[in-house]
Coordinates of C-alpha atoms in Angstrom, one line a residue:
Chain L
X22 CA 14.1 110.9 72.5
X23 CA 16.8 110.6 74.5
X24 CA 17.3 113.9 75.2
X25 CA 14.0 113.9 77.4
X26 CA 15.7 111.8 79.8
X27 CA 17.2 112.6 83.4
X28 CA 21.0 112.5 83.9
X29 CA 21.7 109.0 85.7
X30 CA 20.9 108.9 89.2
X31 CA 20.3 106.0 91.4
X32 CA 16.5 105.2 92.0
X33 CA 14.3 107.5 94.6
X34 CA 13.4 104.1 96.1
X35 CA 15.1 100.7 96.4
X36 CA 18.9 100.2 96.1
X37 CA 20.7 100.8 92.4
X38 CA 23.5 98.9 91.0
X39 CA 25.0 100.2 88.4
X40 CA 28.3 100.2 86.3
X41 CA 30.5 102.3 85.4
X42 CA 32.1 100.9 81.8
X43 CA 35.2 103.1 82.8
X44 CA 36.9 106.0 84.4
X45 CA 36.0 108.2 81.7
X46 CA 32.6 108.5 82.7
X47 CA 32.8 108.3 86.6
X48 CA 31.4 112.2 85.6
X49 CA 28.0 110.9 84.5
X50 CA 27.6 109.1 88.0
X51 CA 26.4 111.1 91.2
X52 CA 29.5 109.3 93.1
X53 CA 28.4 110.8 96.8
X54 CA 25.3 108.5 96.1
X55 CA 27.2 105.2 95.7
X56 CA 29.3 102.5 97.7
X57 CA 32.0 102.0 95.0
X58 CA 33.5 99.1 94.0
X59 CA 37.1 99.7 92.3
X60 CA 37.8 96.8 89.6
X61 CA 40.9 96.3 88.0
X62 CA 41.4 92.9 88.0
X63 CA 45.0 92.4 85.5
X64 CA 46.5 92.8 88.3
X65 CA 46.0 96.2 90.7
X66 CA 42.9 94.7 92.7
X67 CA 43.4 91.5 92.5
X68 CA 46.9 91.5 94.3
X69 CA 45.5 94.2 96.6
X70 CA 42.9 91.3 97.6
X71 CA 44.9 89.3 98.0
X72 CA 47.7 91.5 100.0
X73 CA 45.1 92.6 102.2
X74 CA 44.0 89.3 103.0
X75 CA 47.7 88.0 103.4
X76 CA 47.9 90.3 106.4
X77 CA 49.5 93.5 104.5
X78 CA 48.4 96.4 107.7
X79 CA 47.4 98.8 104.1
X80 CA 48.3 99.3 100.5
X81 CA 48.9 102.6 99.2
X82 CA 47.8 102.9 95.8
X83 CA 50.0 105.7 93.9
X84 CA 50.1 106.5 89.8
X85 CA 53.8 107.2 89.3
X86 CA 56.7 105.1 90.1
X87 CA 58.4 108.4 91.7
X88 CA 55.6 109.0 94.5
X89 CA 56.3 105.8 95.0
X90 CA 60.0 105.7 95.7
X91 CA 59.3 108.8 97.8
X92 CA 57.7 106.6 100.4
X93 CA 61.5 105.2 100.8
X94 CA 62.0 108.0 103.1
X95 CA 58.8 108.0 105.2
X96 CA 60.5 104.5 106.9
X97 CA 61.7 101.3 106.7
X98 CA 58.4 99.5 107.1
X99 CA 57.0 100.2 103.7
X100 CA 57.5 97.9 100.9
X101 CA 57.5 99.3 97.8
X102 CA 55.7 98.0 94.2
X103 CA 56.9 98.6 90.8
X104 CA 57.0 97.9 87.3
X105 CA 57.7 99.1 83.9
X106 CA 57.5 96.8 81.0
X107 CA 56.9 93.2 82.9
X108 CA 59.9 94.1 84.9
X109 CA 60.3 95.3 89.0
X110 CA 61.9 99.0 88.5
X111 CA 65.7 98.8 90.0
X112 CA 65.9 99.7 93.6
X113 CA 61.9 98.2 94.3
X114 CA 61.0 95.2 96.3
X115 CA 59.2 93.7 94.0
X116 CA 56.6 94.3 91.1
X117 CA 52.8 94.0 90.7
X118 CA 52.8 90.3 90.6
X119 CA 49.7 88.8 92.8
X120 CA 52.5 86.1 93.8
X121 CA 54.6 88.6 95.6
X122 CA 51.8 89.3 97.7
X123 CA 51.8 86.3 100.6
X124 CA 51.6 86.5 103.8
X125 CA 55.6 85.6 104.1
X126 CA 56.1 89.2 102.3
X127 CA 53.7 91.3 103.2
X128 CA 51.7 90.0 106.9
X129 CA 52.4 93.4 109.1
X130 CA 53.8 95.4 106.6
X131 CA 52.4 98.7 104.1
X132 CA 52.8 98.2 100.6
X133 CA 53.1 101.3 98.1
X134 CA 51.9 100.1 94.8
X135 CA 52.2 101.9 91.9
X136 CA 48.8 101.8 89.8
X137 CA 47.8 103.6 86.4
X138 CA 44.0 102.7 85.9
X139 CA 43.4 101.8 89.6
X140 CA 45.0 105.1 91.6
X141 CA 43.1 106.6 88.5
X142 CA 39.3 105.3 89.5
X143 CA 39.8 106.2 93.1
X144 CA 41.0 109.3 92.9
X145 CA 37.9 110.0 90.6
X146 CA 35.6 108.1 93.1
X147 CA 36.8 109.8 95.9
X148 CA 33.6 111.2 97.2
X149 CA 32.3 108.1 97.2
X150 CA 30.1 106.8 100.7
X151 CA 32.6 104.2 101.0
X152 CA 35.0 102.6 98.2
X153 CA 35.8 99.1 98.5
X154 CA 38.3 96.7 96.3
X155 CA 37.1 94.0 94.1
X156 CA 38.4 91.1 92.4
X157 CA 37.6 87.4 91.7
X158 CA 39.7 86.3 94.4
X159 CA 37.1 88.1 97.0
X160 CA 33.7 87.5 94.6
X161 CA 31.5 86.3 97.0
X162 CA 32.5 87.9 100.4
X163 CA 32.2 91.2 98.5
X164 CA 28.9 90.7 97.0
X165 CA 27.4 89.3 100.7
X166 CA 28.7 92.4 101.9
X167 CA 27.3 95.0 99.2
X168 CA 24.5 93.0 99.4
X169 CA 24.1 93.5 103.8
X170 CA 24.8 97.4 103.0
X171 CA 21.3 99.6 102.6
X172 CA 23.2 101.4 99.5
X173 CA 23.5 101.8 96.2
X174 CA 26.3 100.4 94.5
X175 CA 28.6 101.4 91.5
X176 CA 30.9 98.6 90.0
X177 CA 34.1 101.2 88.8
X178 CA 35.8 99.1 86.1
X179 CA 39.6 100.7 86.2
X180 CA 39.9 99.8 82.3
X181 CA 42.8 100.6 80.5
X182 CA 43.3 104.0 80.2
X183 CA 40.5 105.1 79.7
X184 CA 39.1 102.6 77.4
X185 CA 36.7 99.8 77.9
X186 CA 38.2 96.2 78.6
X187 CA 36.4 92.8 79.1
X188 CA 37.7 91.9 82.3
X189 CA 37.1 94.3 84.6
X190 CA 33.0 94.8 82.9
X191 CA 33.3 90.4 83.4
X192 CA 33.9 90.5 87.1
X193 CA 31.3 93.6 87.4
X194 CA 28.9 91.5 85.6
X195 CA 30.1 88.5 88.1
X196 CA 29.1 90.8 91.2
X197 CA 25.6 91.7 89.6
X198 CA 24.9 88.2 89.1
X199 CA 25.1 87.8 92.9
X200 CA 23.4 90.8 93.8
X201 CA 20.2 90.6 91.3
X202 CA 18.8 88.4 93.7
X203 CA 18.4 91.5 96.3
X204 CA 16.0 93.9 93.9
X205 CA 18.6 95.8 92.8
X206 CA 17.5 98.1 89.9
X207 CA 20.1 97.8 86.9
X208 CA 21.2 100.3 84.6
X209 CA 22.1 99.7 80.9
X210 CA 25.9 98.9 81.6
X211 CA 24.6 96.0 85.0
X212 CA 22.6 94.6 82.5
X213 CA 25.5 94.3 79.6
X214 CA 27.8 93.4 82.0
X215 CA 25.7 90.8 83.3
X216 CA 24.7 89.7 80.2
X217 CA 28.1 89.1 79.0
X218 CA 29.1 87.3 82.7
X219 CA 26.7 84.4 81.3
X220 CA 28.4 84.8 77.9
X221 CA 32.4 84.3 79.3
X222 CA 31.4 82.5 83.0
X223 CA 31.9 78.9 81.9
X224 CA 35.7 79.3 81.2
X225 CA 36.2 83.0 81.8
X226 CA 40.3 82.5 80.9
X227 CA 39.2 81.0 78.0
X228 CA 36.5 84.0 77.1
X229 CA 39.3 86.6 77.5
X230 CA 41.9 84.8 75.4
X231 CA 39.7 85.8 71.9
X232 CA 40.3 89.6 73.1
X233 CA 43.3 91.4 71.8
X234 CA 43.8 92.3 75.2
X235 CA 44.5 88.9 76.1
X236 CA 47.0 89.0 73.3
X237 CA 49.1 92.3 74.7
X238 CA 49.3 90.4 78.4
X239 CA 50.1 87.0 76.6
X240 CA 53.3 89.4 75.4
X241 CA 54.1 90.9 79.0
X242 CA 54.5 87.2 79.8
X243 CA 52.3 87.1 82.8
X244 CA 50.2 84.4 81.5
X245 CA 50.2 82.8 85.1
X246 CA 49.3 86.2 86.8
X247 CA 46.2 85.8 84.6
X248 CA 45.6 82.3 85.9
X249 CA 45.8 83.5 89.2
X250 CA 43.5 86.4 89.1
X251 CA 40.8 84.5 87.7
X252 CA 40.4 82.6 90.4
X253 CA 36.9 82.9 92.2
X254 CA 36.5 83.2 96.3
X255 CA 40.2 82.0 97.4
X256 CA 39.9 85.2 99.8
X257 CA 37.4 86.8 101.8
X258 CA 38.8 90.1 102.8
X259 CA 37.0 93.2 101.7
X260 CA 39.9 96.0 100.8
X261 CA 38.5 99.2 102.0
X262 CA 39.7 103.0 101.5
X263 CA 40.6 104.9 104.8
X264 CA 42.4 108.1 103.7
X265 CA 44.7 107.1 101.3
X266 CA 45.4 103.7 102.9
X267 CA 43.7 100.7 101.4
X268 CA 42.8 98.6 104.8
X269 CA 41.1 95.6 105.9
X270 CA 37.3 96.5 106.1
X271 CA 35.2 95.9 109.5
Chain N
X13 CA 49.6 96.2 83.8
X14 CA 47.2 97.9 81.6
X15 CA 49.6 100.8 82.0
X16 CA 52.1 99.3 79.8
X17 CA 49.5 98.6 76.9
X18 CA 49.6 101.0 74.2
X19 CA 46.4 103.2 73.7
X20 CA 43.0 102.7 71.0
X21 CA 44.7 102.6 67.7
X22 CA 43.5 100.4 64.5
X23 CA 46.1 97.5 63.6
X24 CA 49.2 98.0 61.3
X25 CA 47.8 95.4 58.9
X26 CA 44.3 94.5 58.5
X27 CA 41.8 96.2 59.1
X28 CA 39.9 96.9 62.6
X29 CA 36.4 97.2 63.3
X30 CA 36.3 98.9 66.8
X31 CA 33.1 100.4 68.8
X32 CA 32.9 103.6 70.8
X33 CA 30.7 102.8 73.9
X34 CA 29.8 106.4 73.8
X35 CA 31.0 109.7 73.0
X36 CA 32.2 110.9 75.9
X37 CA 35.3 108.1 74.9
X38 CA 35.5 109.2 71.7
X39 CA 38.5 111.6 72.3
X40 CA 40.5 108.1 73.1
X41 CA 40.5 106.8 69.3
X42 CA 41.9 108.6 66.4
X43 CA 38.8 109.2 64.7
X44 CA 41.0 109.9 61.3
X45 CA 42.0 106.4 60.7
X46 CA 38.6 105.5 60.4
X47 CA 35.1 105.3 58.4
X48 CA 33.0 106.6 61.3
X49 CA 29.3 105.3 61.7
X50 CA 27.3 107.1 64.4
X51 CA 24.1 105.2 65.5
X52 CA 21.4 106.9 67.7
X53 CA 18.7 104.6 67.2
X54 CA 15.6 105.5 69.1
X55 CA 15.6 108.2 67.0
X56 CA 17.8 110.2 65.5
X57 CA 19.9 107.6 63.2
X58 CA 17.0 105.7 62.2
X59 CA 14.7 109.2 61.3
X60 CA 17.2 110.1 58.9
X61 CA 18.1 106.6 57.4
X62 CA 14.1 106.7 56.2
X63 CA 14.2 110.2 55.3
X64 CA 16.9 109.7 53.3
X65 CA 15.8 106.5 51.4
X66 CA 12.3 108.2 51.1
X67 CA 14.0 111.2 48.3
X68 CA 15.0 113.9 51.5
X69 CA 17.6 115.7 49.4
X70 CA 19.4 116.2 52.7
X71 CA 19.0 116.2 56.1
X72 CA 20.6 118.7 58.7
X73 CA 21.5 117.4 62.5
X74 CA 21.4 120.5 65.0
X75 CA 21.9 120.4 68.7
X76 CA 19.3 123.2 69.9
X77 CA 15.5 123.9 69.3
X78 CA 16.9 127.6 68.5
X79 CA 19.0 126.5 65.9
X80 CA 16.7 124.3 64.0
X81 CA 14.7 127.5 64.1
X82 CA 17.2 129.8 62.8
X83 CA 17.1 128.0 59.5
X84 CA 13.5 129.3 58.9
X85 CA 15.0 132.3 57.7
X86 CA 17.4 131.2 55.4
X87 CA 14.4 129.5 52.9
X88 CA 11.0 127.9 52.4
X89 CA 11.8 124.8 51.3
X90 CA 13.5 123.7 54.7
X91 CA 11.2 121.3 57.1
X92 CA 11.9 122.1 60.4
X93 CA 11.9 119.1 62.9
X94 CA 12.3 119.8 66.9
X95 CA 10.0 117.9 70.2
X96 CA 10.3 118.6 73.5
X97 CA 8.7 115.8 75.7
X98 CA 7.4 113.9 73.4
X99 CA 5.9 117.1 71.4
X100 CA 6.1 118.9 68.5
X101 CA 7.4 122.4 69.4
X102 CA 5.0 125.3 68.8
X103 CA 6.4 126.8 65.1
X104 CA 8.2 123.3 63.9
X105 CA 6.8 121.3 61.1
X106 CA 7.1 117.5 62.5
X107 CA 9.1 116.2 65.6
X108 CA 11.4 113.0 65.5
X109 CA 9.2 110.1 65.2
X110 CA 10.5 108.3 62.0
X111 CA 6.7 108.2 60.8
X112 CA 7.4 111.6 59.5
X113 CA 9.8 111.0 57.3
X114 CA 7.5 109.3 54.5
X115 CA 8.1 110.1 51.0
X116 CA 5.2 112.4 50.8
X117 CA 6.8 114.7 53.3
X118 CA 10.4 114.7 52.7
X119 CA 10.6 113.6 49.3
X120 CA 13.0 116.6 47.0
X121 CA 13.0 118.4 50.8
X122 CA 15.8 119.5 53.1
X123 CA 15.1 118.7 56.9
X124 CA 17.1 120.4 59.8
X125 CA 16.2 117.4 62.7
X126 CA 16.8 118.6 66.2
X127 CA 19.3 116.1 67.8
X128 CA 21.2 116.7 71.0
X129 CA 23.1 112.9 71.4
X130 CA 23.3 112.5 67.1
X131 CA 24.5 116.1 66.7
X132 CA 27.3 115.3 69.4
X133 CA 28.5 112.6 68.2
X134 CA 28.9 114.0 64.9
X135 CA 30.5 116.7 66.0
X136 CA 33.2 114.7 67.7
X137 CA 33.8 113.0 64.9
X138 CA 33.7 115.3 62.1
X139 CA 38.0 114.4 61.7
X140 CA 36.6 110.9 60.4
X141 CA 37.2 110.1 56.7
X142 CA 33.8 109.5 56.5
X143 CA 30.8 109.9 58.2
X144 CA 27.9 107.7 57.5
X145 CA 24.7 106.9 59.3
X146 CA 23.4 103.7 60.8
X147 CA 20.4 102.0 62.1
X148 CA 18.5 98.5 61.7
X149 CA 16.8 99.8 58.9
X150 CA 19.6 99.7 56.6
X151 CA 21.7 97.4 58.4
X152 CA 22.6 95.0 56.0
X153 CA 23.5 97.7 52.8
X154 CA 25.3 99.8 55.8
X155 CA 27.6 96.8 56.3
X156 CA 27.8 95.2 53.0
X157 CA 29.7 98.9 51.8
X158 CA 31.5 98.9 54.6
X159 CA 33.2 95.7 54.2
X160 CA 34.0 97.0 50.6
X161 CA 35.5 99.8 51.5
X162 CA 39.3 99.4 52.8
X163 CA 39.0 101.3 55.6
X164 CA 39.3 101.0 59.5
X165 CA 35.3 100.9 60.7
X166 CA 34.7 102.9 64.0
X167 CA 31.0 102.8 65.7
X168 CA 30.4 105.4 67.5
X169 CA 27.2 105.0 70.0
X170 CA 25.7 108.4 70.4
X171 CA 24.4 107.0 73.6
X172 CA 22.2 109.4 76.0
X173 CA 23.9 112.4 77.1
X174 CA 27.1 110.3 76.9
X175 CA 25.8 107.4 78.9
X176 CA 26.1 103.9 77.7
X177 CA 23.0 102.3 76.0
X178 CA 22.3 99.0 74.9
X179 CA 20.3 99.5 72.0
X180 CA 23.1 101.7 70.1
X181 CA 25.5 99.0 71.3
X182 CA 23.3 96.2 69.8
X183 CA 23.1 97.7 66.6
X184 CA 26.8 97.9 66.7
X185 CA 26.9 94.6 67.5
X186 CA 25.0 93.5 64.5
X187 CA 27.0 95.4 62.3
X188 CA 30.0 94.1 63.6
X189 CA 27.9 90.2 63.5
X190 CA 28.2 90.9 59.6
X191 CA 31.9 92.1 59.5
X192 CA 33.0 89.8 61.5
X193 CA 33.8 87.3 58.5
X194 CA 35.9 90.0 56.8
X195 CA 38.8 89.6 59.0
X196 CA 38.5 92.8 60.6
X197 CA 40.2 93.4 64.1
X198 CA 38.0 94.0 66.9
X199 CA 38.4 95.8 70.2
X200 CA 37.1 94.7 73.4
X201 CA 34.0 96.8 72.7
X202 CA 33.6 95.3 69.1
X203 CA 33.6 91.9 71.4
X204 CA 31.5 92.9 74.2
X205 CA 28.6 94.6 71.4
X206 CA 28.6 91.4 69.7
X207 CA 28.3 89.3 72.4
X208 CA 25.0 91.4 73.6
X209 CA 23.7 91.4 69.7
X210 CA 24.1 87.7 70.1
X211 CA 22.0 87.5 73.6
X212 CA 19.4 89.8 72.3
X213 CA 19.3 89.5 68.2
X214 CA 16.3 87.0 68.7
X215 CA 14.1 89.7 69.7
X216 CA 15.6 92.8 70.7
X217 CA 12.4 94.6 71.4
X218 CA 12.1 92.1 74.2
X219 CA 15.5 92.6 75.0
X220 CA 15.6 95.8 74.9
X221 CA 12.2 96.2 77.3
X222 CA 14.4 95.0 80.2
X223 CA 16.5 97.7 79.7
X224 CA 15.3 100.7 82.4
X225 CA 16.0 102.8 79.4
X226 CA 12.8 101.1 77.8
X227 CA 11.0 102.0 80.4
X228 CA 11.5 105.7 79.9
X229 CA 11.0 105.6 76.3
X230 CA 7.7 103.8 76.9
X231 CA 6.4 106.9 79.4
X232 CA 7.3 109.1 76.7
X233 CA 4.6 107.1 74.8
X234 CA 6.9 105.7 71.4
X235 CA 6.0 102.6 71.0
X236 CA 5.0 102.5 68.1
X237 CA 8.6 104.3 67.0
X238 CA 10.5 101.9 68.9
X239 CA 9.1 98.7 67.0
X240 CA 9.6 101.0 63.7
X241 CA 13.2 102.0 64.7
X242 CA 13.5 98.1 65.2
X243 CA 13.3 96.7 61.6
X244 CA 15.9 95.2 60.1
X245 CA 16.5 96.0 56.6
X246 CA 13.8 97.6 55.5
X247 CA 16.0 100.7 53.4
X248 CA 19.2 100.6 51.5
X249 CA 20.2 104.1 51.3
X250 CA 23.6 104.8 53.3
X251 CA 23.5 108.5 54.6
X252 CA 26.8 110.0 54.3
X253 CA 27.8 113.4 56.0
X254 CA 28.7 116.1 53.2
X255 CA 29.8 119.8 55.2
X256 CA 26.8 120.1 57.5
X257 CA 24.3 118.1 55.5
X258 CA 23.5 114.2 55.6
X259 CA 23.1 113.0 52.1
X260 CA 22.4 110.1 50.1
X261 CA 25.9 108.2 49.5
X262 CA 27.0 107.4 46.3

């Protein structure tokens, strides 16, 4: 019965990797125990990839649209990300667009984006070993570098509010397949996650398009945000939590 | 952004089959727009889908060993059902293996079953229209009435101790496997649990035995439950919650 079995824990011996299907129940997971991976890939991680590796000195991942414009007064330097309903919020530089992200916007300078599900999983994964940033566009480099690390890993998929989406437990999935390789042992969600990586991998875009998900972006009109956040390995920088600064790791 | 996305709520036309990964997300759907199936199946779910197709005039989900108990009091003709470890408690009449509910014990009987994930699950979803109980054993009568009735379909995955599980999400795939050409709505979940039923419908023992869940259940010695717990279609009777009790539908 399942009610004869241990809380989940990583293994006594060899490395776990795990998943966690979304922030609702980082509280099952013994988060001290874990490198953790922060997924959200439509679009908080996968512009903070991409910002990071574009030069950005550190994103600032904030929930509300007013901590972020309080950062206006802390100094000039920091550019400041946010939308409501597709559009940039008046008085912000500019939204949460991957595309606003390049090196011609953001090399040298801090970026305060404002984040629902993603400031959500990392304030709950907090006492975490380390907490890193995951996206397609950083797939590989990631997964080499969990892979190099003598530590258990736990995939955080952001979701959406709360709930379980097919993206983020894709790319988790994604990273699993690169790490199974190194005797990781799986738990139920690696496994799924995994499992449904070989289902969508051969046209991911494609895989997400049956979800109604994919029908409420299609209506924000970000279809080529999509496009570009599905890309796999354009970047190799590993985001990495220092405080409350996203930075460049290593 | 995911932030912008409205929250779990079944379409305005149609119909939607959704899936709860576990409880611990149920308080993210509004359970009272919808037909609610729980599924536990090693045991709980599939127990009481035998017991009641083999003449049980009811069965009774409790949480705690001292409840079950409790119940001695109040009559004779209760059986009282509670393991710890893999054992029949000291003072109980059977434990949870479905082998116990056979027609010659149950039959014209009430059972109280101790429960701890079934009885959750339950209990957060006692707002449902409806609660009915599912399984592999009476998968294909389960999902026959549910398509006939015109209702909004919620399965709810009692999971263990409100982890995610694969082989309460497989069953819900293979409910939602017959749904499916209904027209009914699906969630990401609904998605993702069908996607896995289709990975491992061609023998889920086997795909369930990579699971490190199956490796518990096998210490606990219930194999021979697990490959019961595992047919397909071998009842019709559709338990239905009535007050406290689990009854015979229809």
């Amino acid at each position: 019965m399942s009610e004869n079995i241990d809380n989940q824990t990583p293994p006594s011996g060899g490395r776990g990797a795990h998943v966690c299907l979304t922030p609702a129940l980082l509280p099952l997971f013994n988060v001290e125990e874990y490198i953790v991976v922060v997924i959200d890939i439509f679009r908080a991680t996968s512009s903070i990839c991409y910002g990071i590796e574009n030069g950005a000195e550190a994103i600032i991942p904030v929930s509300q649209v007013e901590e972020c414009s309080a950062y206006r007064e802390k100094g000039l330097d920091y550019l400041l990300a946010a939308e409501r309903d597709g559009k940039v919020v008046d008085g912000f530089d500019f939204g949460n667009s991957p595309f606003s992200y390049t090196a011609e916007k953001v090399a040298g300078k801090t970026v305060v984006l404002t984040t629902t599900n993603g400031t959500h999983a990392l304030h709950l994964s907090r006492a975490a070993k380390k907490i890193v940033i995951g996206s397609f566009l950083n797939l590989t480099a990631l997964s080499t570098w969990l892979s190099a690390q003598n530590e258990n890993v736990l995939l955080v998929c952001a979701g959406w509010k709360n709930n379980f989406n097919l993206e983020d437990t894709l790319f988790a999935g994604a990273v699993i397949d690169q790490l199974k390789s190194n005797d990781f042992e799986l738990d139920d969600a690696a496994i799924a996650a995994y499992d449904l990586y070989q289902a969508g991998k051969h046209d991911i875009n494609a895989y997400l398009k049956k979800t109604s998900h994919g029908e409420r972006l299609k209506k924000l009109g970000i279809e080529k945000d999509i496009e570009f956040c599905l890309q796999v390995d354009v970047t190799t920088a590993i985001p990495v939590l220092d405080g409350e600064r996203l930075v460049k790791q290593g």
